[in-house]
PDB file of C-alpha atoms in Angstrom:
ATOM      1  CA  MET A   1     148.875  91.794  75.225  1.00 45.00           C
ATOM      2  CA  LYS A   2     152.131  93.377  76.471  1.00 46.00           C
ATOM      3  CA  ALA A   3     153.530  96.814  75.600  1.00 50.00           C
ATOM      4  CA  GLY A   4     157.214  97.029  74.800  1.00 50.00           C
ATOM      5  CA  ASN A   5     159.564  95.481  77.385  1.00 50.00           C
ATOM      6  CA  ASN A   6     160.814  98.845  78.505  1.00 52.00           C
ATOM      7  CA  CYS A   7     157.294 100.329  78.922  1.00 53.00           C
ATOM      8  CA  ASN A   8     156.549 102.570  81.900  1.00 51.00           C
ATOM      9  CA  LEU A   9     153.225 102.714  83.501  1.00 51.00           C
ATOM     10  CA  ILE A  10     151.932 105.759  85.380  1.00 51.00           C
ATOM     11  CA  THR A  11     148.553 105.498  87.260  1.00 49.00           C
ATOM     12  CA  LEU A  12     146.355 107.980  89.062  1.00 49.00           C
ATOM     13  CA  ASP A  13     144.178 107.051  91.963  1.00 45.00           C
ATOM     14  CA  ARG A  14     140.663 108.346  92.461  1.00 43.00           C
ATOM     15  CA  VAL A  15     141.778 111.449  94.251  1.00 42.00           C
ATOM     16  CA  ASN A  16     144.378 112.136  91.657  1.00 43.00           C
ATOM     17  CA  LYS A  17     147.435 111.366  93.680  1.00 45.00           C
ATOM     18  CA  ILE A  18     150.248 110.144  91.312  1.00 47.00           C
ATOM     19  CA  ARG A  19     151.622 106.964  92.574  1.00 51.00           C
ATOM     20  CA  TYR A  20     155.397 107.002  91.709  1.00 52.00           C
ATOM     21  CA  THR A  21     158.557 108.077  93.409  1.00 55.00           C
ATOM     22  CA  LYS A  22     160.815 110.966  92.771  1.00 55.00           C
ATOM     23  CA  GLN A  23     163.237 108.447  91.206  1.00 60.00           C
ATOM     24  CA  ASP A  24     160.649 107.191  88.995  1.00 60.00           C
ATOM     25  CA  LEU A  25     159.944 110.749  87.910  1.00 56.00           C
ATOM     26  CA  SER A  26     163.568 111.138  87.042  1.00 59.00           C
ATOM     27  CA  LEU A  27     163.565 107.917  85.032  1.00 60.00           C
ATOM     28  CA  PHE A  28     160.314 109.058  83.365  1.00 58.00           C
ATOM     29  CA  ARG A  29     161.897 112.282  82.311  1.00 57.00           C
ATOM     30  CA  ASN A  30     164.778 110.591  80.655  1.00 58.00           C
ATOM     31  CA  LYS A  31     162.558 107.979  78.957  1.00 56.00           C
ATOM     32  CA  VAL A  32     160.090 110.544  77.643  1.00 52.00           C
ATOM     33  CA  LYS A  33     162.775 111.702  75.130  1.00 50.00           C
ATOM     34  CA  GLN A  34     162.682 108.172  73.451  1.00 54.00           C
ATOM     35  CA  VAL A  35     159.058 107.334  73.413  1.00 53.00           C
ATOM     36  CA  SER A  36     157.587 105.933  70.138  1.00 82.00           C
ATOM     37  CA  ILE A  37     153.949 105.757  71.098  1.00 93.00           C
ATOM     38  CA  VAL A  38     152.248 107.176  74.409  1.00 94.00           C
ATOM     39  CA  LEU A  39     149.036 105.260  75.246  1.00 94.00           C
ATOM     40  CA  VAL A  40     146.660 107.257  77.411  1.00 94.00           C
ATOM     41  CA  THR A  41     143.632 105.637  79.043  1.00 91.00           C
ATOM     42  CA  GLY A  42     140.797 108.023  79.972  1.00 90.00           C
ATOM     43  CA  SER A  43     142.082 110.182  77.144  1.00 93.00           C
ATOM     44  CA  ALA A  44     139.013 112.490  76.911  1.00 92.00           C
ATOM     45  CA  GLY A  45     138.904 113.216  80.507  1.00 88.00           C
ATOM     46  CA  LEU A  46     140.583 116.122  82.350  1.00 87.00           C
ATOM     47  CA  ILE A  47     143.926 114.548  83.258  1.00 90.00           C
ATOM     48  CA  GLY A  48     144.038 112.277  80.271  1.00 93.00           C
ATOM     49  CA  SER A  49     143.341 115.010  77.723  1.00 94.00           C
ATOM     50  CA  GLU A  50     146.018 117.138  79.343  1.00 95.00           C
ATOM     51  CA  SER A  51     148.349 114.185  78.923  1.00 95.00           C
ATOM     52  CA  VAL A  52     147.320 113.875  75.252  1.00 96.00           C
ATOM     53  CA  SER A  53     148.120 117.516  74.652  1.00 95.00           C
ATOM     54  CA  PHE A  54     151.413 117.438  76.439  1.00 95.00           C
ATOM     55  CA  PHE A  55     152.741 114.631  74.275  1.00 94.00           C
ATOM     56  CA  CYS A  56     151.175 115.619  70.977  1.00 94.00           C
ATOM     57  CA  GLU A  57     152.493 119.186  71.237  1.00 93.00           C
ATOM     58  CA  ARG A  58     155.947 117.584  71.550  1.00 90.00           C
ATOM     59  CA  GLY A  59     155.608 115.620  68.439  1.00 89.00           C
ATOM     60  CA  TYR A  60     154.728 112.151  69.898  1.00 92.00           C
ATOM     61  CA  GLN A  61     152.275 109.680  68.449  1.00 95.00           C
ATOM     62  CA  VAL A  62     149.406 109.379  71.143  1.00 96.00           C
ATOM     63  CA  VAL A  63     146.848 106.549  71.229  1.00 96.00           C
ATOM     64  CA  GLY A  64     143.940 107.380  73.419  1.00 96.00           C
ATOM     65  CA  ILE A  65     141.486 104.967  75.003  1.00 95.00           C
ATOM     66  CA  ASP A  66     138.131 106.471  76.267  1.00 93.00           C
ATOM     67  CA  ASN A  67     134.430 105.327  76.071  1.00 91.00           C
ATOM     68  CA  ASN A  68     132.851 108.309  77.611  1.00 89.00           C
ATOM     69  CA  MET A  69     131.808 106.474  80.924  1.00 79.00           C
ATOM     70  CA  ARG A  70     131.558 110.007  82.493  1.00 70.00           C
ATOM     71  CA  GLN A  71     128.348 110.331  80.793  1.00 67.00           C
ATOM     72  CA  VAL A  72     127.044 107.126  82.073  1.00 70.00           C
ATOM     73  CA  PHE A  73     128.040 108.277  85.658  1.00 69.00           C
ATOM     74  CA  PHE A  74     126.856 111.784  85.602  1.00 65.00           C
ATOM     75  CA  GLY A  75     124.379 112.189  82.579  1.00 76.00           C
ATOM     76  CA  ASP A  76     124.435 113.814  79.249  1.00 80.00           C
ATOM     77  CA  ASP A  77     125.869 117.172  80.410  1.00 84.00           C
ATOM     78  CA  ALA A  78     128.983 115.395  81.667  1.00 67.00           C
ATOM     79  CA  SER A  79     129.788 113.885  78.275  1.00 80.00           C
ATOM     80  CA  THR A  80     133.419 114.072  77.257  1.00 88.00           C
ATOM     81  CA  ASP A  81     132.650 113.659  73.436  1.00 91.00           C
ATOM     82  CA  TRP A  82     133.268 117.293  72.841  1.00 91.00           C
ATOM     83  CA  ASN A  83     136.811 116.873  74.278  1.00 88.00           C
ATOM     84  CA  ARG A  84     137.565 113.751  72.249  1.00 92.00           C
ATOM     85  CA  GLN A  85     136.564 115.609  69.119  1.00 95.00           C
ATOM     86  CA  ARG A  86     138.654 118.653  70.068  1.00 96.00           C
ATOM     87  CA  LEU A  87     141.693 116.323  70.499  1.00 96.00           C
ATOM     88  CA  LEU A  88     141.037 114.721  67.189  1.00 96.00           C
ATOM     89  CA  GLU A  89     140.698 118.152  65.315  1.00 96.00           C
ATOM     90  CA  LYS A  90     143.668 119.779  67.157  1.00 97.00           C
ATOM     91  CA  TYR A  91     146.261 117.013  66.856  1.00 96.00           C
ATOM     92  CA  GLY A  92     145.228 115.205  63.685  1.00 92.00           C
ATOM     93  CA  ASP A  93     147.555 112.356  62.916  1.00 91.00           C
ATOM     94  CA  HIS A  94     149.361 112.683  66.112  1.00 94.00           C
ATOM     95  CA  TYR A  95     146.219 111.498  68.021  1.00 96.00           C
ATOM     96  CA  ILE A  96     144.427 108.151  67.359  1.00 96.00           C
ATOM     97  CA  HIS A  97     141.329 107.529  69.440  1.00 95.00           C
ATOM     98  CA  HIS A  98     139.868 104.150  70.426  1.00 96.00           C
ATOM     99  CA  ASN A  99     136.301 103.987  71.874  1.00 94.00           C
ATOM    100  CA  ALA A 100     137.028 101.107  74.181  1.00 93.00           C
ATOM    101  CA  ASP A 101     136.339 100.218  77.773  1.00 88.00           C
ATOM    102  CA  ILE A 102     139.427  99.283  79.752  1.00 85.00           C
ATOM    103  CA  ARG A 103     137.665  96.334  81.343  1.00 83.00           C
ATOM    104  CA  ASP A 104     136.988  94.884  77.786  1.00 86.00           C
ATOM    105  CA  GLU A 105     139.873  92.470  77.514  1.00 84.00           C
ATOM    106  CA  LYS A 106     139.373  91.588  73.888  1.00 91.00           C
ATOM    107  CA  ALA A 107     139.204  95.380  72.847  1.00 91.00           C
ATOM    108  CA  ILE A 108     142.309  96.085  74.864  1.00 88.00           C
ATOM    109  CA  GLU A 109     144.124  93.112  73.446  1.00 89.00           C
ATOM    110  CA  GLU A 110     143.369  94.230  69.833  1.00 92.00           C
ATOM    111  CA  ILE A 111     144.778  97.667  70.654  1.00 92.00           C
ATOM    112  CA  PHE A 112     147.909  96.203  72.054  1.00 90.00           C
ATOM    113  CA  LYS A 113     148.222  93.829  69.025  1.00 90.00           C
ATOM    114  CA  THR A 114     147.994  96.815  66.760  1.00 92.00           C
ATOM    115  CA  TYR A 115     150.725  98.822  68.496  1.00 89.00           C
ATOM    116  CA  SER A 116     152.581  96.063  70.279  1.00 79.00           C
ATOM    117  CA  ASN A 117     156.239  96.910  70.905  1.00 81.00           C
ATOM    118  CA  ASP A 118     155.837 100.530  69.740  1.00 88.00           C
ATOM    119  CA  ILE A 119     154.187 101.427  72.979  1.00 89.00           C
ATOM    120  CA  ASP A 120     156.932 102.841  75.306  1.00 85.00           C
ATOM    121  CA  LEU A 121     154.647 104.769  77.842  1.00 90.00           C
ATOM    122  CA  ILE A 122     151.133 104.118  79.343  1.00 90.00           C
ATOM    123  CA  ILE A 123     149.429 106.739  81.318  1.00 91.00           C
ATOM    124  CA  HIS A 124     146.479 105.381  83.006  1.00 87.00           C
ATOM    125  CA  THR A 125     143.884 108.007  83.967  1.00 85.00           C
ATOM    126  CA  ALA A 126     140.633 106.143  83.260  1.00 81.00           C
ATOM    127  CA  ALA A 127     138.608 106.199  86.426  1.00 73.00           C
ATOM    128  CA  GLN A 128     135.192 106.621  88.090  1.00 69.00           C
ATOM    129  CA  PRO A 129     135.763 109.724  90.200  1.00 66.00           C
ATOM    130  CA  SER A 130     132.548 109.897  92.297  1.00 61.00           C
ATOM    131  CA  HIS A 131     132.487 108.760  95.957  1.00 68.00           C
ATOM    132  CA  ASP A 132     128.554 109.028  95.735  1.00 71.00           C
ATOM    133  CA  TRP A 133     128.516 106.790  92.667  1.00 63.00           C
ATOM    134  CA  ALA A 134     130.977 104.324  94.397  1.00 62.00           C
ATOM    135  CA  ALA A 135     128.552 103.984  97.257  1.00 73.00           C
ATOM    136  CA  LYS A 136     125.637 103.444  94.965  1.00 74.00           C
ATOM    137  CA  GLU A 137     127.330 101.046  92.503  1.00 70.00           C
ATOM    138  CA  PRO A 138     130.299  99.531  94.380  1.00 70.00           C
ATOM    139  CA  TYR A 139     130.867  96.676  91.808  1.00 65.00           C
ATOM    140  CA  MET A 140     131.101  99.049  88.902  1.00 68.00           C
ATOM    141  CA  ASP A 141     133.351 101.363  90.902  1.00 64.00           C
ATOM    142  CA  PHE A 142     135.587  98.480  91.759  1.00 65.00           C
ATOM    143  CA  THR A 143     135.904  97.113  88.295  1.00 66.00           C
ATOM    144  CA  VAL A 144     136.822 100.649  86.766  1.00 66.00           C
ATOM    145  CA  ASN A 145     139.064 101.838  89.624  1.00 60.00           C
ATOM    146  CA  ALA A 146     140.513  99.012  91.797  1.00 61.00           C
ATOM    147  CA  ASN A 147     140.309  95.859  89.785  1.00 57.00           C
ATOM    148  CA  GLU A 148     143.967  94.790  89.343  1.00 48.00           C
ATOM    149  CA  ILE A 149     142.763  92.192  86.729  1.00 41.00           C
ATOM    150  CA  GLY A 150     141.295  95.134  84.742  1.00 46.00           C
ATOM    151  CA  ARG A 151     144.519  97.160  85.067  1.00 50.00           C
ATOM    152  CA  ALA A 152     146.462  94.142  83.770  1.00 52.00           C
ATOM    153  CA  HIS A 153     144.586  94.468  80.542  1.00 49.00           C
ATOM    154  CA  VAL A 154     146.261  97.927  80.217  1.00 51.00           C
TER     155      VAL A 154
END
């Protein structure tokens, strides 16, 4: 369940602060020219879908993982299904969507088996963004946002 040996991982915390250094950014800019497949978690969300657009518009193959948990957190009006569909329609063969939960080890393992060493960049934007929800459902919040075992799946 590993991506390519030279894979880069970018994560965003719950307040959307990017956690990498300027040196990392420089390495990322150099690496992005060589990417085979970009994998984006939370691909139908705000930041994830912008990442999908960025790479698809530059001709890269993007594999997205998103299970529309936003609808679970905030109700039907918050569904990201419309955005997933927009990405599929707009980018065609450049965007492949997987409806999977990043906490589902078997599903994530299958995705990695399918693309294995072709994944050169992972952008991890899947998250539960609500502090109110975190207070109400701390276990779910932890498993989505902070569980390092869950992040190891990706």
